[in-house]
XYZ file of N, CA and C in Angstrom:
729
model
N 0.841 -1.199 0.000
C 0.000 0.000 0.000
C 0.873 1.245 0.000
N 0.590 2.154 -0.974
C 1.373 3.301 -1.058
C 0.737 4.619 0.334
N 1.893 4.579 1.574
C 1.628 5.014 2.805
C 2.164 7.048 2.514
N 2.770 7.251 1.133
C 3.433 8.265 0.920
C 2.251 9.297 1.246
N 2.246 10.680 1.774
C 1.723 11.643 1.989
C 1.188 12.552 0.677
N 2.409 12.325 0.149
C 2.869 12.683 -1.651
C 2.412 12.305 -2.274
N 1.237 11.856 -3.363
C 0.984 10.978 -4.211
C 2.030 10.813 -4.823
N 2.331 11.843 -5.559
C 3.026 11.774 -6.462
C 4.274 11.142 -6.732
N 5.108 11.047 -5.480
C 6.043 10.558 -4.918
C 5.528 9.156 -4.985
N 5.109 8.573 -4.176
C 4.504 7.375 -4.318
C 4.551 6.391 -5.891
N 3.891 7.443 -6.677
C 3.404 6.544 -7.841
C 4.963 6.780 -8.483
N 5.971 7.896 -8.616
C 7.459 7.743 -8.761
C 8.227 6.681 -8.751
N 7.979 5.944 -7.116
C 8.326 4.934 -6.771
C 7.815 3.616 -7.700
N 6.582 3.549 -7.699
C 5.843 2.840 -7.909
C 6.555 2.478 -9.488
N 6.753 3.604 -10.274
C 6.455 3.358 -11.785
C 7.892 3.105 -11.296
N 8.931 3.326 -11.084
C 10.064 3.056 -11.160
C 10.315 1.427 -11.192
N 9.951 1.053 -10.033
C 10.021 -1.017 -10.044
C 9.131 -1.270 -10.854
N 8.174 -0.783 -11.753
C 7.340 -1.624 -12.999
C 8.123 -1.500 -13.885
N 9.289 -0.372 -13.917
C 9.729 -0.456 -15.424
C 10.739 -0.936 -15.369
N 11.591 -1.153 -14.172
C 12.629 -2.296 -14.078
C 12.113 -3.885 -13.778
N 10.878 -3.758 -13.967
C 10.716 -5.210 -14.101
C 10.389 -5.140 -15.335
N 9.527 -4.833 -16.020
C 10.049 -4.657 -17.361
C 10.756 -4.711 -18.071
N 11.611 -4.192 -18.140
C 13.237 -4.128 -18.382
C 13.688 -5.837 -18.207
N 13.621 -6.049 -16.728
C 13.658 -7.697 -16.688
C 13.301 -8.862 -17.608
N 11.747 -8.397 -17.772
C 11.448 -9.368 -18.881
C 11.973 -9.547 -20.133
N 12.288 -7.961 -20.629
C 12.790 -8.089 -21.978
C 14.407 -8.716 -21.894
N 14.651 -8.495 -21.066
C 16.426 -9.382 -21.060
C 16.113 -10.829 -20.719
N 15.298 -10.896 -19.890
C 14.967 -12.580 -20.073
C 14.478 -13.184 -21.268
N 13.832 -12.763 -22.136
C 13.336 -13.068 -23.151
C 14.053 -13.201 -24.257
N 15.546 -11.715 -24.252
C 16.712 -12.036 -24.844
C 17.651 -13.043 -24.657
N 17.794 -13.736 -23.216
C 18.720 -14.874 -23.225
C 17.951 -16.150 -23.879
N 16.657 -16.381 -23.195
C 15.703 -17.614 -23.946
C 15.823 -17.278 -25.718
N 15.716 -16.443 -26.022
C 16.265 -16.294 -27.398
C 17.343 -16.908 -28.173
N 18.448 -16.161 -27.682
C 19.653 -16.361 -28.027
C 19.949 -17.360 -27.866
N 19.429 -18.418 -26.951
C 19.535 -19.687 -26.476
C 19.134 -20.771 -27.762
N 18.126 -20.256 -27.668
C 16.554 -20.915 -28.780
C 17.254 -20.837 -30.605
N 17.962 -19.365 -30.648
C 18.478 -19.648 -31.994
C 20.091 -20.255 -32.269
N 20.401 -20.677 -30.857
C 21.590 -21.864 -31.376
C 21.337 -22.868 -31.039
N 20.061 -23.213 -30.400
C 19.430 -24.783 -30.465
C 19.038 -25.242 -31.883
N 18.461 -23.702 -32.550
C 17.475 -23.883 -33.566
C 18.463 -23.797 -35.333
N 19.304 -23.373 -34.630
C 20.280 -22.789 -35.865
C 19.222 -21.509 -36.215
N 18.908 -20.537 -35.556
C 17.543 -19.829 -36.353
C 18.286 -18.364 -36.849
N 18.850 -17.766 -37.804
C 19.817 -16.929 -38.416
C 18.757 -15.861 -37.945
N 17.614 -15.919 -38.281
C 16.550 -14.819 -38.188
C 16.435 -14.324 -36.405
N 15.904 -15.685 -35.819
C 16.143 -14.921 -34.484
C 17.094 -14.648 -33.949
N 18.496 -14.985 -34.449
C 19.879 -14.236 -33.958
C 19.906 -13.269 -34.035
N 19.825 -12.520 -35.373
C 19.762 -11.551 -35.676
C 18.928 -10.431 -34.711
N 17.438 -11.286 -34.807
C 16.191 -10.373 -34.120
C 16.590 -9.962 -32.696
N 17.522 -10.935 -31.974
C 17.797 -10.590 -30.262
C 18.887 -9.485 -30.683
N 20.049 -9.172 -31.418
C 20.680 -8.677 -31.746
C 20.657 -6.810 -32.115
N 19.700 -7.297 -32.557
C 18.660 -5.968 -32.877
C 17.849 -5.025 -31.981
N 17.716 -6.283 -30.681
C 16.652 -5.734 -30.086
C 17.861 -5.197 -28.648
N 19.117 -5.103 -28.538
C 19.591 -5.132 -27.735
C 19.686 -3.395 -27.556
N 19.265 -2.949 -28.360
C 19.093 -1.184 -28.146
C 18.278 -1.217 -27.066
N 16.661 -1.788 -27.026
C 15.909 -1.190 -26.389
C 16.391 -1.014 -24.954
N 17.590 -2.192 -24.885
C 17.567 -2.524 -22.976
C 18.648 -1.406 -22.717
N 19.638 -1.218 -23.770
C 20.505 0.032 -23.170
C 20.087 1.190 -23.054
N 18.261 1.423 -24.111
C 17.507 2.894 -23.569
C 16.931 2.722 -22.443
N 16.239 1.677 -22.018
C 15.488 1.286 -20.735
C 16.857 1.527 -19.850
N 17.848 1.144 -19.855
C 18.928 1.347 -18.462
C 18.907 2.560 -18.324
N 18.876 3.593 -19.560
C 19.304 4.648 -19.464
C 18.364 5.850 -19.258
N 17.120 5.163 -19.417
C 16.037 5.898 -18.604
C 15.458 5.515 -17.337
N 15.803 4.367 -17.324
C 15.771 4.275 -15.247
C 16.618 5.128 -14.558
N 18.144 5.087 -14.950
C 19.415 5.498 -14.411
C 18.669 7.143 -14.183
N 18.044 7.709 -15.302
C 17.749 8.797 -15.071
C 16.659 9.625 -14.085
N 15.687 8.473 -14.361
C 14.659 8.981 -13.399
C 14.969 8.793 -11.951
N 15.593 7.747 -11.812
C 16.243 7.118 -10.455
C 16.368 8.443 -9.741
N 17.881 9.171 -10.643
C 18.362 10.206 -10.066
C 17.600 11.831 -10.165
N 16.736 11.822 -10.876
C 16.034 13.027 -10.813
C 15.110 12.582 -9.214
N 14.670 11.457 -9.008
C 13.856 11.274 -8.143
C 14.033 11.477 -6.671
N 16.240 10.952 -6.639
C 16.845 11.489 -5.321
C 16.711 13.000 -5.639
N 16.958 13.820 -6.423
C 17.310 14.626 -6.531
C 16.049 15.902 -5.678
N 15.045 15.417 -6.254
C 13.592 16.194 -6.171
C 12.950 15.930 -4.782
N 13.083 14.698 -4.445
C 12.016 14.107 -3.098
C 13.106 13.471 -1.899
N 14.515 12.945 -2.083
C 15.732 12.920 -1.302
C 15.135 12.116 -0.422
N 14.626 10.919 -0.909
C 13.948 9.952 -0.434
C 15.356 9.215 0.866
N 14.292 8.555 2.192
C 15.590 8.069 2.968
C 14.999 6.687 2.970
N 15.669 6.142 3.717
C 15.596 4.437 4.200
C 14.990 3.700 3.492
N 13.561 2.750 3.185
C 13.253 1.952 2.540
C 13.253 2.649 0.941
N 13.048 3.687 0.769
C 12.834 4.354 -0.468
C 13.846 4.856 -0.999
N 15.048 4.726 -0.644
C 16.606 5.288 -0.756
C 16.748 4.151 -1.482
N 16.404 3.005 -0.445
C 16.643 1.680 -1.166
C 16.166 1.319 -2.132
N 14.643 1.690 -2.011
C 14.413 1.281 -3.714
C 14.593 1.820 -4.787
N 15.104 2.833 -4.643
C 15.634 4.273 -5.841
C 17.156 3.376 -6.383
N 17.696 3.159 -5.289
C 19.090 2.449 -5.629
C 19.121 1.376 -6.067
N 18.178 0.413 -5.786
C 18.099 -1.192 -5.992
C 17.705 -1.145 -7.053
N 16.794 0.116 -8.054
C 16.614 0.240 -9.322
C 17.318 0.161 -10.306
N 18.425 1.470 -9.702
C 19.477 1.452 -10.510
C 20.634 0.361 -10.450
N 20.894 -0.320 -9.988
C 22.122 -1.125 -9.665
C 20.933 -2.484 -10.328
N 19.540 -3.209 -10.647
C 19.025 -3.849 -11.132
C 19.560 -3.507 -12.747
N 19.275 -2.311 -13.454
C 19.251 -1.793 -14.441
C 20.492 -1.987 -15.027
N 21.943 -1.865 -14.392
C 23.199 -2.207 -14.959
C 23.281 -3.329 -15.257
N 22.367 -4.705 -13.454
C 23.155 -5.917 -14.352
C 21.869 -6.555 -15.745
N 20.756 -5.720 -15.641
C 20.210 -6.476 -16.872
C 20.496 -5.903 -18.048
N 20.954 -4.882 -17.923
C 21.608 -4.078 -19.167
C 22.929 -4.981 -19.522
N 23.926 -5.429 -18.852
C 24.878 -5.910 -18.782
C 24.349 -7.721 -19.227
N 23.101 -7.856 -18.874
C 22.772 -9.499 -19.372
C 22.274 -9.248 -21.010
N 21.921 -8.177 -21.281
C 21.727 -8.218 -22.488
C 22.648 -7.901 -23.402
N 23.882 -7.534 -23.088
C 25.020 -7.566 -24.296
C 25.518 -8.879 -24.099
N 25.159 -9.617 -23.015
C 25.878 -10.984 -23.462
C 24.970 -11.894 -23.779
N 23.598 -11.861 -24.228
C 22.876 -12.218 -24.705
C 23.113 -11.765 -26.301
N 23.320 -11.058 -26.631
C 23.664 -10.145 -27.873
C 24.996 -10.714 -28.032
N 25.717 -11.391 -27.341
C 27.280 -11.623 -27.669
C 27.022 -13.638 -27.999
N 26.360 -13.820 -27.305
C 25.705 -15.448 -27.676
C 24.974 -15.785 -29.007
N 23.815 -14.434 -29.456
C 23.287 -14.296 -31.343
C 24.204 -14.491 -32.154
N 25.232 -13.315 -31.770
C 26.268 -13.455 -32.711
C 26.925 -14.679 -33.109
N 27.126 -15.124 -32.033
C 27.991 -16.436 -32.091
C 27.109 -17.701 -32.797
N 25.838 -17.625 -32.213
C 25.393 -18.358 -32.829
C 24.844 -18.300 -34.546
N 24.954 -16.897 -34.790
C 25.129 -16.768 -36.469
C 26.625 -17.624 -37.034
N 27.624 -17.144 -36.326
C 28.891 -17.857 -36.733
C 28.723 -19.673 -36.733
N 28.288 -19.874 -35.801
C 27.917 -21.510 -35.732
C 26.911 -22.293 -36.893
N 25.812 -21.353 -37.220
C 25.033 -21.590 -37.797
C 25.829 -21.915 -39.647
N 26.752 -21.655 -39.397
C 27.504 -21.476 -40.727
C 28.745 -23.460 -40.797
N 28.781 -23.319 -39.462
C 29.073 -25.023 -39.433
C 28.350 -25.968 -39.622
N 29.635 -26.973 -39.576
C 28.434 -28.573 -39.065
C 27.796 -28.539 -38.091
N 26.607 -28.986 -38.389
C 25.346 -29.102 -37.564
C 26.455 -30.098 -35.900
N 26.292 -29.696 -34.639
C 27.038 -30.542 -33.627
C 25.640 -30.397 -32.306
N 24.781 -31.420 -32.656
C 23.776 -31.058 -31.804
C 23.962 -31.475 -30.357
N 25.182 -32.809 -30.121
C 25.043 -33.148 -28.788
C 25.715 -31.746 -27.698
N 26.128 -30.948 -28.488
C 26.900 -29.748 -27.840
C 26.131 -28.567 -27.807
N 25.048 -28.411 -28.702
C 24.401 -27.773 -28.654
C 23.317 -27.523 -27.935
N 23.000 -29.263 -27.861
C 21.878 -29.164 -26.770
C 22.112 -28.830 -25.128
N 23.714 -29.117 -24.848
C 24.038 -28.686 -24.115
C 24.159 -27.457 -23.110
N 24.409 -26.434 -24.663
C 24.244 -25.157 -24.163
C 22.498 -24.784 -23.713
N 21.747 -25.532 -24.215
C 20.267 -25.517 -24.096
C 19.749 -25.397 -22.526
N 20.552 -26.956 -22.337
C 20.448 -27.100 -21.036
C 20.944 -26.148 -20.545
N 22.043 -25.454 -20.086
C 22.459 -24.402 -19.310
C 21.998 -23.382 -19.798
N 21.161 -23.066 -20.973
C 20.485 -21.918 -20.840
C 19.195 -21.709 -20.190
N 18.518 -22.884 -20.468
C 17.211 -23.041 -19.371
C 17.522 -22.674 -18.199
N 18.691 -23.400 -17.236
C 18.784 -23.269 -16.154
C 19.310 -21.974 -15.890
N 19.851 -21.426 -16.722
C 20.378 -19.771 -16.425
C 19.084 -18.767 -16.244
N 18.301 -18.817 -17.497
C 16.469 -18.557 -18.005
C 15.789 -18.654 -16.368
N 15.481 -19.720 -15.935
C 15.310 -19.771 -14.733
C 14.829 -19.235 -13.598
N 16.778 -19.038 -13.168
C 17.237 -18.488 -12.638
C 16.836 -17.049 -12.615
N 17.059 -16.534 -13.728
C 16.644 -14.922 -13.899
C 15.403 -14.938 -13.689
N 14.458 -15.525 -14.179
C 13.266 -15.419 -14.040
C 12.479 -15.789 -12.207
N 13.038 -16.690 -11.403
C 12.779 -16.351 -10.449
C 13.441 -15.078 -9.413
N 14.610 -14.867 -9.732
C 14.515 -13.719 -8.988
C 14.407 -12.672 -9.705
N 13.885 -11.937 -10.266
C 12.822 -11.137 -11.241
C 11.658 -11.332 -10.061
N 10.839 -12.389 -10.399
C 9.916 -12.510 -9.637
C 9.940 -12.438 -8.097
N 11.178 -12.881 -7.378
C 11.340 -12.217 -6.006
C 11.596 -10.844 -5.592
N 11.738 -10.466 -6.855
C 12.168 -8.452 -6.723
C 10.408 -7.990 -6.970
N 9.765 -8.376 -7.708
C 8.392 -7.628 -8.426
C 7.701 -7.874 -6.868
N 7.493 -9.587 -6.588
C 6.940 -9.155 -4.886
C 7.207 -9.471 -4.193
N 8.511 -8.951 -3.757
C 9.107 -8.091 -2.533
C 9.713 -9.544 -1.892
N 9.457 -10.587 -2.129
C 9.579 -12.094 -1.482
C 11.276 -12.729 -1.030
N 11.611 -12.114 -0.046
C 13.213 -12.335 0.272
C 13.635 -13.806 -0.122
N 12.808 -14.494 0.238
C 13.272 -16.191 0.255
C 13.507 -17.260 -1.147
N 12.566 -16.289 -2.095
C 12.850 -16.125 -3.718
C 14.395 -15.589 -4.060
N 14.755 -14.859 -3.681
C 16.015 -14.241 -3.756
C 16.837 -14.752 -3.095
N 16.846 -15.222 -1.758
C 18.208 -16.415 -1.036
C 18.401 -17.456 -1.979
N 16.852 -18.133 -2.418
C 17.306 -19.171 -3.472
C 17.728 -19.212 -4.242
N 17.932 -18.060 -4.911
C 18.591 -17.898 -6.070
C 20.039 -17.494 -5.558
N 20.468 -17.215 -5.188
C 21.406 -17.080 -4.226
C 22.511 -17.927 -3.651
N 21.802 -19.293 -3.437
C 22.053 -20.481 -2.448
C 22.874 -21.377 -3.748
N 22.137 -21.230 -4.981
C 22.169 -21.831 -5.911
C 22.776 -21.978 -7.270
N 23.914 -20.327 -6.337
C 24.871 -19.925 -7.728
C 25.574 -20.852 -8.029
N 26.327 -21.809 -7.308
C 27.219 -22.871 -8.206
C 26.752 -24.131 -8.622
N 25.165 -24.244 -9.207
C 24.564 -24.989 -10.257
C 25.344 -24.382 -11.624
N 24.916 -23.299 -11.321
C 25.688 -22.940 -12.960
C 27.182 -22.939 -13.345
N 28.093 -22.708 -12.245
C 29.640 -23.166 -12.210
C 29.462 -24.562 -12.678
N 28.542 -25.156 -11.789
C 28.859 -26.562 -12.408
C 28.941 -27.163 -14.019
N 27.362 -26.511 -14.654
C 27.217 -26.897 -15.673
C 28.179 -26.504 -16.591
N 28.789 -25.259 -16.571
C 30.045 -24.692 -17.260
C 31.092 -25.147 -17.526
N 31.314 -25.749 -15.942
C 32.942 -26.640 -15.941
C 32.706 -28.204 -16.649
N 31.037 -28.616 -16.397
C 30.899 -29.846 -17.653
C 31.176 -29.732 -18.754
N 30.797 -28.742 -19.228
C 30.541 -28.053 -20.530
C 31.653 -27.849 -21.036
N 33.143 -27.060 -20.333
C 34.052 -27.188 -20.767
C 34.656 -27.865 -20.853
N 34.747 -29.507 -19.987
C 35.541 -30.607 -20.215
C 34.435 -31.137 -21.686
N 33.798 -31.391 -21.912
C 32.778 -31.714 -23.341
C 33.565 -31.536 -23.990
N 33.678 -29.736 -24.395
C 34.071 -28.979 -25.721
C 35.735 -29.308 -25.504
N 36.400 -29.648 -24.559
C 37.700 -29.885 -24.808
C 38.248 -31.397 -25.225
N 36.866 -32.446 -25.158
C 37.488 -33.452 -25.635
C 36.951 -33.325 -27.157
N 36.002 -32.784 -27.488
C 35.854 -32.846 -28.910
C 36.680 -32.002 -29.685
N 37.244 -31.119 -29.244
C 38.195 -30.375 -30.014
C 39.597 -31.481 -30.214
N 40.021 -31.672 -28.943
C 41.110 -33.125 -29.161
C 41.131 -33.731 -29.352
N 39.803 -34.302 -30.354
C 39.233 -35.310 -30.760
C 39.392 -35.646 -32.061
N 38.419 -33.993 -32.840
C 38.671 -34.208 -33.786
C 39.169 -32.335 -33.761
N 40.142 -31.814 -34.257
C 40.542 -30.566 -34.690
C 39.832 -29.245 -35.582
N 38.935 -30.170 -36.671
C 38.454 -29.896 -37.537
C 37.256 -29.047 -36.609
N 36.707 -29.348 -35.377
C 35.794 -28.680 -34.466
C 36.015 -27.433 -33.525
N 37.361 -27.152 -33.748
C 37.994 -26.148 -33.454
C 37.201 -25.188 -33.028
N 37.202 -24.251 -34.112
C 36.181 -22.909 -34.453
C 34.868 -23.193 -33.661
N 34.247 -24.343 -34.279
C 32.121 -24.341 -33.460
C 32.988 -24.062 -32.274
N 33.605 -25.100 -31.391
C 33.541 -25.475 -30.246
C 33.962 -24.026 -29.254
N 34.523 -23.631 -30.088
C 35.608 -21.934 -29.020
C 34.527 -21.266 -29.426
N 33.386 -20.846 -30.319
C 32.339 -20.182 -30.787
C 31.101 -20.726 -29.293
N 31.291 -21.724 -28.708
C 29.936 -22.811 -27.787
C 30.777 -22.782 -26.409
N 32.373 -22.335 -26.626
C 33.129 -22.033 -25.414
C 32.431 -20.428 -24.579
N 32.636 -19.932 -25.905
C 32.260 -18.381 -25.498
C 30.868 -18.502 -24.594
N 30.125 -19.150 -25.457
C 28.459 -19.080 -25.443
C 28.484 -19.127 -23.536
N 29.141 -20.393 -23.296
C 29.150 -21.105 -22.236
C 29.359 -20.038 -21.119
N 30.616 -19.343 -21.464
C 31.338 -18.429 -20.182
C 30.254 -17.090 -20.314
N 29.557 -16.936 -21.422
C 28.333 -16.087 -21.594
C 27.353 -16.334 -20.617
N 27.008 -17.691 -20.342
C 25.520 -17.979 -19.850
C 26.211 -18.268 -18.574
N 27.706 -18.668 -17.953
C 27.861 -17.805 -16.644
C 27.653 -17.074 -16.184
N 28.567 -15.724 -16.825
C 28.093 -14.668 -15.904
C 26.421 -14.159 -16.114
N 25.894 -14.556 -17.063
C 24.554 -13.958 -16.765
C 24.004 -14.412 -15.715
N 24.195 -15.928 -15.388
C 24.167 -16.528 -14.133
C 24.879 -15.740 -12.746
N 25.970 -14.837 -12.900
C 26.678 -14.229 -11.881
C 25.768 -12.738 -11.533
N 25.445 -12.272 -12.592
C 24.290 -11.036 -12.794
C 22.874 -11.310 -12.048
N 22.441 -12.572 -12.550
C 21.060 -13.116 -11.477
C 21.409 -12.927 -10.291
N 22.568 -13.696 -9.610
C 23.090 -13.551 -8.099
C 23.331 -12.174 -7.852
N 24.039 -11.004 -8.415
C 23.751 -10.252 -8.282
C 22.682 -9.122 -7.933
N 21.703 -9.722 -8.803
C 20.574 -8.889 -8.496
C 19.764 -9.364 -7.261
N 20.101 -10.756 -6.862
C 19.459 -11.690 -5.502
C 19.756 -10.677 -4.374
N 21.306 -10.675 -4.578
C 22.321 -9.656 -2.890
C 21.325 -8.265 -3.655
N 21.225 -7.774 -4.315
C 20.598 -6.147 -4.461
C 19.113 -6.221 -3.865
N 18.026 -7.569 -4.234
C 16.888 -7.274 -3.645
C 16.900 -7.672 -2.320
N 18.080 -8.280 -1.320
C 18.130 -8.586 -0.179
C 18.266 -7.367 0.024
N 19.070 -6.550 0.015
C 19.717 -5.082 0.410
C 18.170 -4.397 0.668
N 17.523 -4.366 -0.554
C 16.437 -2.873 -0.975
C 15.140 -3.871 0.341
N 15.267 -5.047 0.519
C 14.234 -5.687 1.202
C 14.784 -5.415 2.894
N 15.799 -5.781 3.071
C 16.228 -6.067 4.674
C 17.098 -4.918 4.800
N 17.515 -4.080 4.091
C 18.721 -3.189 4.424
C 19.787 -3.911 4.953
N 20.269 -4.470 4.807
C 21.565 -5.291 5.345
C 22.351 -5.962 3.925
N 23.821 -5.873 3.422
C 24.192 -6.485 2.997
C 24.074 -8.144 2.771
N 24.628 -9.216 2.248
C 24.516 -10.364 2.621
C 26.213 -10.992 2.549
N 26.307 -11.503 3.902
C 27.147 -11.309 4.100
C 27.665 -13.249 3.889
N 29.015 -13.135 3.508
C 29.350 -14.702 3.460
C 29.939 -14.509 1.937
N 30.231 -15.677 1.677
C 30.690 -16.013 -0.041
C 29.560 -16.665 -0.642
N 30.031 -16.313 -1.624
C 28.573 -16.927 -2.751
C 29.031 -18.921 -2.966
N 28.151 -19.462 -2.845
C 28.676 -20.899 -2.861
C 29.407 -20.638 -4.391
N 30.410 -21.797 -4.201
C 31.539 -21.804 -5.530
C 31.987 -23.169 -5.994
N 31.643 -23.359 -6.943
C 32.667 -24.577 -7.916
C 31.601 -25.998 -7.546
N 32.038 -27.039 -8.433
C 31.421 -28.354 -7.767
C 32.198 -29.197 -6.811
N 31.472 -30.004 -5.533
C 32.062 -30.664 -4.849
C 32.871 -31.362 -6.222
N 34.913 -31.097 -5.612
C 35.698 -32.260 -6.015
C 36.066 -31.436 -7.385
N 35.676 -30.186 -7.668
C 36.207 -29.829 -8.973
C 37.547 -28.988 -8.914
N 38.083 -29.207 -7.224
C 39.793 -28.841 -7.121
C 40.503 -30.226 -7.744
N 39.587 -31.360 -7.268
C 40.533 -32.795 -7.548
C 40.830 -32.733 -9.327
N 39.802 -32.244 -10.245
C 40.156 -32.306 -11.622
C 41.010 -31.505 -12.216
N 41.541 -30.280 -11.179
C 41.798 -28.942 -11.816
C 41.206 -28.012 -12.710
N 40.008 -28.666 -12.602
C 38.902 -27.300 -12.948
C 37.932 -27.047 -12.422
N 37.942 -25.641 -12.457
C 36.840 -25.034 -11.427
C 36.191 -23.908 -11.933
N 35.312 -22.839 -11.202
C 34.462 -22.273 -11.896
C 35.132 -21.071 -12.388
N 36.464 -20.824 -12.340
C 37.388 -19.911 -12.778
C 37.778 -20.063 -13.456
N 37.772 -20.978 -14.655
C 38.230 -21.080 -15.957
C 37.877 -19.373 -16.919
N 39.187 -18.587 -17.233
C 39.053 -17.915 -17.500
C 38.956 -17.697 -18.919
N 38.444 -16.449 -19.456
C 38.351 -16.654 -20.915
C 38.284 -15.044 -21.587
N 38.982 -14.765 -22.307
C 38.950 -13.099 -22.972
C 37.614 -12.783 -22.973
N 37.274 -11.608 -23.148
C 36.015 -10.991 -22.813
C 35.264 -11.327 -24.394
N 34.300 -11.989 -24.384
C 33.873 -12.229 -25.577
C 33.183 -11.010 -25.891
């Protein structure tokens, strides 16, 4: 219930978390995409997520703004400080999930130009669902207000380390396998360390709606790596140039 004295203020607030959830959807909709057209080989919807990656850098850049006209005008404190801020710091990392959603189209235009390699492909499927998810429930723990939506997502960051570090022992025996797979496979490498950090961005936004919900940091390390993935020498730090 909007308790503000201000209407106006109030509905400020108000429109502010509809349009960063907004914003949410359309970057979720860009990773299920980008996902969907290197399952699909689909040149058209590569392209189409590719295209559409303007709208989310105007949406960042009109939250970022109103955010700050809004401290600026009404110098909102405590729960409403928080949600002015939790706006903006939402807005970077989905702005930030959609160039690497936009960096996964691409790639998958380049792939689309190979041999068809579906057991690898479906792979990335799988870890894109589970990335998809992910975003999508805590999205939904930010829209209502639900802290325990957001720990879980939270609790649950090194599902996706895991699937990554599978993913990269996969693509490294088929490359040493056969050579000729070279190119797809460092093209499905990228994809991979892509649909990490968007996975690192979800957790991100988990610790931001704990903050704007409890005012308190969250304090501890984010769970890391799979049980036993020191014994292989790989872990969720496999590093990789900035695709």
């Amino acid at each position: 219930m909007n308790t503000h004295t201000v209407k106006a203020y109030g509905d400020e607030l108000n429109q502010l978390t509809a349009e960063v959830a907004r914003m949410g959807g359309l970057a979720e909709a860009q990773v299920a995409d980008a996902v969907d057209s290197v399952a699909r080989r689909d040149i058209a919807l590569a392209r189409a997520v590719v295209d559409r990656d303007v709208k989310l850098d105007a949406m960042h850049r009109d939250i970022e703004k109103k955010a700050i006209r809004l401290i600026a005008l009404r110098q909102p404190v405590a729960s409403d400080l928080r949600k002015t801020l939790a706006a903006m710091k939402l807005s970077v990392d989905l702005e930030r999930t959609g160039d690497l959603a936009k960096n996964i189209a691409k790639r998958a235009l380049a792939v689309a130009e190979t041999e068809p390699m579906q057991p690898l492909t479906r792979s990335i499927e799988r870890m894109g669902r589970l990335v998809s998810m992910r975003l999508r429930d805590v999205l939904d723990a930010y829209t209502s207000g639900e802290l325990d939506g957001a720990l879980a997502v939270w609790a649950s960051d090194d599902e996706v380390d895991e699937h990554y570090n599978a993913l990269f022992r996969e693509l490294l025996t088929y490359m040493m396998g056969d050579p000729r797979t070279i190119n797809a496979c460092t093209h499905l490498l990228f994809m991979a360390k892509n649909l990490e950090r968007i996975g690192d961005h979800a957790t991100n936004i988990a610790e931001t709606v704990h903050y704007e919900i409890t005012g308190d940091e969250m304090i501890g390390e984010r769970p890391r790596g799979a049980p036993g993935a020191s014994e292989t020498g790989l872990t969720h730090t496999h590093t990789l140039p900035e695709a």
